[in-house]
Amino acid sequence: MKVRFYRWYNALLTALLSMLGYGCSENSMDMYGTPPVEYGAPHADYIVKGVVTDEAGTPIEGIKTSLKQVWMGQDGVYVDGIDSVQTDDTGHYQLQYEGMRNSAMKLIVEDTDGEANGGDFQSDTLDVEFDKAIQTKKGEGWYNGVFEISKDVKMKKK
């Protein structure tokens, strides 16, 4: 009798666990082709900052700096703009990103004012290197804190 009960119990448990495993392995994607982020995902605040200069090392004012996320989806490559600012009169910029660590972030630097502010410069695209991020504030739990990434840019004239 005891053996029969264990066989029945094992069969029921196997059926329930297999249904649970099948339900958890569903491949649901959002409209961008990325899986949903569940609660408890590690995340942090990232600050990307630096100075934009010309080839001689002179700071350039008014350069548009943009932080963009790039990923492959089911229909091709997607680009999502995260933050965008103009450099100040000392060439400094600071962009912010809140979310999960992402290896496919790009810093796009564009001269939008032409000859003003020192010349007409070529646009440039640089990888944001999360491996070089420095933690400036500790977090707790799933929140990892605040990280800063320094990215100085030298722009070439057209």
PDB file of C-alpha atoms in Angstrom:
ATOM      1  CA  MET A   1       0.000   0.000   0.000  1.00  0.00           C
ATOM      2  CA  LYS A   2       2.818   2.386   0.891  1.00  0.00           C
ATOM      3  CA  VAL A   3       4.611   1.755  -2.433  1.00  0.00           C
ATOM      4  CA  ARG A   4       1.407   2.368  -4.368  1.00  0.00           C
ATOM      5  CA  PHE A   5       0.887   5.700  -2.553  1.00  0.00           C
ATOM      6  CA  TYR A   6       4.451   6.850  -3.359  1.00  0.00           C
ATOM      7  CA  ARG A   7       4.013   5.973  -7.042  1.00  0.00           C
ATOM      8  CA  TRP A   8       0.753   7.937  -7.189  1.00  0.00           C
ATOM      9  CA  TYR A   9       2.344  10.845  -5.265  1.00  0.00           C
ATOM     10  CA  ASN A  10       5.410  10.893  -7.575  1.00  0.00           C
ATOM     11  CA  ALA A  11       3.237  10.821 -10.694  1.00  0.00           C
ATOM     12  CA  LEU A  12       1.131  13.741  -9.437  1.00  0.00           C
ATOM     13  CA  LEU A  13       4.181  15.735  -8.386  1.00  0.00           C
ATOM     14  CA  THR A  14       5.871  15.089 -11.741  1.00  0.00           C
ATOM     15  CA  ALA A  15       2.790  16.298 -13.632  1.00  0.00           C
ATOM     16  CA  LEU A  16       2.480  19.471 -11.557  1.00  0.00           C
ATOM     17  CA  LEU A  17       6.170  20.347 -11.792  1.00  0.00           C
ATOM     18  CA  SER A  18       6.263  19.757 -15.540  1.00  0.00           C
ATOM     19  CA  MET A  19       3.277  22.093 -16.038  1.00  0.00           C
ATOM     20  CA  LEU A  20       4.946  24.712 -13.836  1.00  0.00           C
ATOM     21  CA  GLY A  21       8.202  24.391 -15.776  1.00  0.00           C
ATOM     22  CA  TYR A  22       6.382  24.729 -19.097  1.00  0.00           C
ATOM     23  CA  GLY A  23       4.505  27.815 -17.912  1.00  0.00           C
ATOM     24  CA  CYS A  24       7.704  29.493 -16.691  1.00  0.00           C
ATOM     25  CA  SER A  25       9.560  28.862 -19.935  1.00  0.00           C
ATOM     26  CA  GLU A  26       7.133  30.826 -22.069  1.00  0.00           C
ATOM     27  CA  ASN A  27       8.994  33.095 -24.490  1.00  0.00           C
ATOM     28  CA  SER A  28       6.998  36.302 -24.106  1.00  0.00           C
ATOM     29  CA  MET A  29       8.610  39.393 -25.598  1.00  0.00           C
ATOM     30  CA  ASP A  30       7.589  43.008 -25.572  1.00  0.00           C
ATOM     31  CA  MET A  31       7.160  45.081 -28.722  1.00  0.00           C
ATOM     32  CA  TYR A  32      10.962  45.550 -28.995  1.00  0.00           C
ATOM     33  CA  GLY A  33      11.743  41.845 -28.838  1.00  0.00           C
ATOM     34  CA  THR A  34      13.171  41.927 -25.316  1.00  0.00           C
ATOM     35  CA  PRO A  35      12.013  39.658 -22.499  1.00  0.00           C
ATOM     36  CA  PRO A  36      10.020  41.249 -19.683  1.00  0.00           C
ATOM     37  CA  VAL A  37      11.972  42.440 -16.661  1.00  0.00           C
ATOM     38  CA  GLU A  38      10.628  40.965 -13.479  1.00  0.00           C
ATOM     39  CA  TYR A  39      10.813  42.447 -10.029  1.00  0.00           C
ATOM     40  CA  GLY A  40      14.095  41.830  -8.318  1.00  0.00           C
ATOM     41  CA  ALA A  41      16.280  42.464 -11.362  1.00  0.00           C
ATOM     42  CA  PRO A  42      19.629  44.047 -10.449  1.00  0.00           C
ATOM     43  CA  HIS A  43      19.681  47.709 -11.490  1.00  0.00           C
ATOM     44  CA  ALA A  44      21.626  50.896 -10.816  1.00  0.00           C
ATOM     45  CA  ASP A  45      21.917  54.551 -11.735  1.00  0.00           C
ATOM     46  CA  TYR A  46      24.646  55.262 -14.279  1.00  0.00           C
ATOM     47  CA  ILE A  47      26.162  58.675 -14.978  1.00  0.00           C
ATOM     48  CA  VAL A  48      28.163  59.094 -18.187  1.00  0.00           C
ATOM     49  CA  LYS A  49      30.206  62.286 -18.167  1.00  0.00           C
ATOM     50  CA  GLY A  50      33.228  63.833 -19.761  1.00  0.00           C
ATOM     51  CA  VAL A  51      34.698  66.695 -21.756  1.00  0.00           C
ATOM     52  CA  VAL A  52      34.423  67.267 -25.511  1.00  0.00           C
ATOM     53  CA  THR A  53      37.484  68.935 -27.050  1.00  0.00           C
ATOM     54  CA  ASP A  54      38.893  69.582 -30.498  1.00  0.00           C
ATOM     55  CA  GLU A  55      42.131  67.939 -31.678  1.00  0.00           C
ATOM     56  CA  ALA A  56      44.173  70.726 -30.024  1.00  0.00           C
ATOM     57  CA  GLY A  57      42.519  70.074 -26.637  1.00  0.00           C
ATOM     58  CA  THR A  58      40.301  73.178 -26.624  1.00  0.00           C
ATOM     59  CA  PRO A  59      36.867  72.545 -25.022  1.00  0.00           C
ATOM     60  CA  ILE A  60      33.924  72.857 -27.423  1.00  0.00           C
ATOM     61  CA  GLU A  61      30.619  74.387 -26.336  1.00  0.00           C
ATOM     62  CA  GLY A  62      27.255  73.415 -27.829  1.00  0.00           C
ATOM     63  CA  ILE A  63      28.061  69.842 -28.910  1.00  0.00           C
ATOM     64  CA  LYS A  64      25.049  67.514 -28.651  1.00  0.00           C
ATOM     65  CA  THR A  65      25.864  64.350 -26.664  1.00  0.00           C
ATOM     66  CA  SER A  66      23.323  61.517 -26.685  1.00  0.00           C
ATOM     67  CA  LEU A  67      23.201  58.225 -24.822  1.00  0.00           C
ATOM     68  CA  LYS A  68      21.497  55.476 -26.811  1.00  0.00           C
ATOM     69  CA  GLN A  69      20.744  51.823 -26.170  1.00  0.00           C
ATOM     70  CA  VAL A  70      21.209  49.435 -29.099  1.00  0.00           C
ATOM     71  CA  TRP A  71      19.882  45.872 -29.249  1.00  0.00           C
ATOM     72  CA  MET A  72      18.869  43.162 -31.683  1.00  0.00           C
ATOM     73  CA  GLY A  73      15.190  42.372 -31.891  1.00  0.00           C
ATOM     74  CA  GLN A  74      13.136  39.951 -33.945  1.00  0.00           C
ATOM     75  CA  ASP A  75      12.828  42.493 -36.766  1.00  0.00           C
ATOM     76  CA  GLY A  76      16.361  43.898 -36.733  1.00  0.00           C
ATOM     77  CA  VAL A  77      18.359  46.443 -34.778  1.00  0.00           C
ATOM     78  CA  TYR A  78      16.593  48.826 -32.404  1.00  0.00           C
ATOM     79  CA  VAL A  79      17.975  52.104 -31.065  1.00  0.00           C
ATOM     80  CA  ASP A  80      16.407  53.774 -28.054  1.00  0.00           C
ATOM     81  CA  GLY A  81      17.396  57.298 -27.033  1.00  0.00           C
ATOM     82  CA  ILE A  82      17.929  57.598 -23.298  1.00  0.00           C
ATOM     83  CA  ASP A  83      19.307  61.066 -22.588  1.00  0.00           C
ATOM     84  CA  SER A  84      20.690  63.995 -24.555  1.00  0.00           C
ATOM     85  CA  VAL A  85      22.443  67.220 -23.504  1.00  0.00           C
ATOM     86  CA  GLN A  86      24.567  70.011 -24.982  1.00  0.00           C
ATOM     87  CA  THR A  87      28.096  70.599 -23.709  1.00  0.00           C
ATOM     88  CA  ASP A  88      28.557  73.694 -21.538  1.00  0.00           C
ATOM     89  CA  ASP A  89      31.087  76.493 -22.118  1.00  0.00           C
ATOM     90  CA  THR A  90      33.877  74.301 -20.665  1.00  0.00           C
ATOM     91  CA  GLY A  91      32.997  71.349 -22.951  1.00  0.00           C
ATOM     92  CA  HIS A  92      31.537  69.253 -20.107  1.00  0.00           C
ATOM     93  CA  TYR A  93      28.496  67.012 -20.452  1.00  0.00           C
ATOM     94  CA  GLN A  94      26.667  64.652 -18.094  1.00  0.00           C
ATOM     95  CA  LEU A  95      24.096  62.033 -19.125  1.00  0.00           C
ATOM     96  CA  GLN A  96      22.062  59.747 -16.862  1.00  0.00           C
ATOM     97  CA  TYR A  97      20.723  56.231 -17.298  1.00  0.00           C
ATOM     98  CA  GLU A  98      18.694  54.257 -14.779  1.00  0.00           C
ATOM     99  CA  GLY A  99      18.354  50.536 -15.359  1.00  0.00           C
ATOM    100  CA  MET A 100      20.228  47.314 -15.811  1.00  0.00           C
ATOM    101  CA  ARG A 101      23.850  47.131 -16.898  1.00  0.00           C
ATOM    102  CA  ASN A 102      23.894  47.119 -20.666  1.00  0.00           C
ATOM    103  CA  SER A 103      26.857  46.317 -22.868  1.00  0.00           C
ATOM    104  CA  ALA A 104      25.286  47.846 -25.973  1.00  0.00           C
ATOM    105  CA  MET A 105      25.185  51.521 -25.014  1.00  0.00           C
ATOM    106  CA  LYS A 106      26.494  54.144 -27.422  1.00  0.00           C
ATOM    107  CA  LEU A 107      27.566  57.736 -26.874  1.00  0.00           C
ATOM    108  CA  ILE A 108      26.769  59.803 -29.961  1.00  0.00           C
ATOM    109  CA  VAL A 109      28.513  63.168 -30.283  1.00  0.00           C
ATOM    110  CA  GLU A 110      27.225  65.648 -32.911  1.00  0.00           C
ATOM    111  CA  ASP A 111      28.051  69.225 -33.873  1.00  0.00           C
ATOM    112  CA  THR A 112      24.614  70.739 -34.373  1.00  0.00           C
ATOM    113  CA  ASP A 113      25.599  74.409 -34.651  1.00  0.00           C
ATOM    114  CA  GLY A 114      28.007  74.190 -37.615  1.00  0.00           C
ATOM    115  CA  GLU A 115      30.755  76.818 -37.715  1.00  0.00           C
ATOM    116  CA  ALA A 116      29.749  78.438 -34.404  1.00  0.00           C
ATOM    117  CA  ASN A 117      31.785  77.563 -31.300  1.00  0.00           C
ATOM    118  CA  GLY A 118      35.080  76.787 -32.970  1.00  0.00           C
ATOM    119  CA  GLY A 119      34.367  75.082 -36.267  1.00  0.00           C
ATOM    120  CA  ASP A 120      32.421  72.390 -38.060  1.00  0.00           C
ATOM    121  CA  PHE A 121      33.151  68.978 -36.491  1.00  0.00           C
ATOM    122  CA  GLN A 122      32.515  65.377 -37.598  1.00  0.00           C
ATOM    123  CA  SER A 123      29.983  63.336 -35.633  1.00  0.00           C
ATOM    124  CA  ASP A 124      31.304  60.359 -33.698  1.00  0.00           C
ATOM    125  CA  THR A 125      29.864  57.235 -32.042  1.00  0.00           C
ATOM    126  CA  LEU A 126      31.628  55.626 -29.085  1.00  0.00           C
ATOM    127  CA  ASP A 127      30.931  52.538 -26.983  1.00  0.00           C
ATOM    128  CA  VAL A 128      30.082  53.154 -23.321  1.00  0.00           C
ATOM    129  CA  GLU A 129      32.323  50.836 -21.321  1.00  0.00           C
ATOM    130  CA  PHE A 130      30.482  49.603 -18.242  1.00  0.00           C
ATOM    131  CA  ASP A 131      33.621  47.688 -17.167  1.00  0.00           C
ATOM    132  CA  LYS A 132      35.270  51.049 -16.424  1.00  0.00           C
ATOM    133  CA  ALA A 133      32.387  52.322 -14.275  1.00  0.00           C
ATOM    134  CA  ILE A 134      33.316  53.525 -10.793  1.00  0.00           C
ATOM    135  CA  GLN A 135      30.814  53.056  -7.990  1.00  0.00           C
ATOM    136  CA  THR A 136      30.186  56.352  -6.191  1.00  0.00           C
ATOM    137  CA  LYS A 137      27.276  55.296  -3.967  1.00  0.00           C
ATOM    138  CA  LYS A 138      26.446  51.889  -2.531  1.00  0.00           C
ATOM    139  CA  GLY A 139      23.027  50.375  -2.933  1.00  0.00           C
ATOM    140  CA  GLU A 140      21.238  47.606  -1.120  1.00  0.00           C
ATOM    141  CA  GLY A 141      19.176  44.656  -2.232  1.00  0.00           C
ATOM    142  CA  TRP A 142      18.624  44.572  -5.981  1.00  0.00           C
ATOM    143  CA  TYR A 143      19.618  48.246  -6.276  1.00  0.00           C
ATOM    144  CA  ASN A 144      23.383  48.337  -6.882  1.00  0.00           C
ATOM    145  CA  GLY A 145      23.862  52.082  -6.284  1.00  0.00           C
ATOM    146  CA  VAL A 146      25.315  54.831  -8.484  1.00  0.00           C
ATOM    147  CA  PHE A 147      28.111  54.299 -11.007  1.00  0.00           C
ATOM    148  CA  GLU A 148      30.022  56.914 -13.009  1.00  0.00           C
ATOM    149  CA  ILE A 149      31.618  56.365 -16.396  1.00  0.00           C
ATOM    150  CA  SER A 150      34.068  58.962 -17.723  1.00  0.00           C
ATOM    151  CA  LYS A 151      34.246  59.354 -21.484  1.00  0.00           C
ATOM    152  CA  ASP A 152      36.289  62.253 -22.879  1.00  0.00           C
ATOM    153  CA  VAL A 153      35.901  62.904 -26.609  1.00  0.00           C
ATOM    154  CA  LYS A 154      38.235  64.544 -29.140  1.00  0.00           C
ATOM    155  CA  MET A 155      36.368  65.718 -32.217  1.00  0.00           C
ATOM    156  CA  LYS A 156      37.903  66.102 -35.662  1.00  0.00           C
ATOM    157  CA  LYS A 157      37.082  68.979 -37.974  1.00  0.00           C
ATOM    158  CA  LYS A 158      35.277  68.220 -41.238  1.00  0.00           C
TER     159      LYS A 158
END
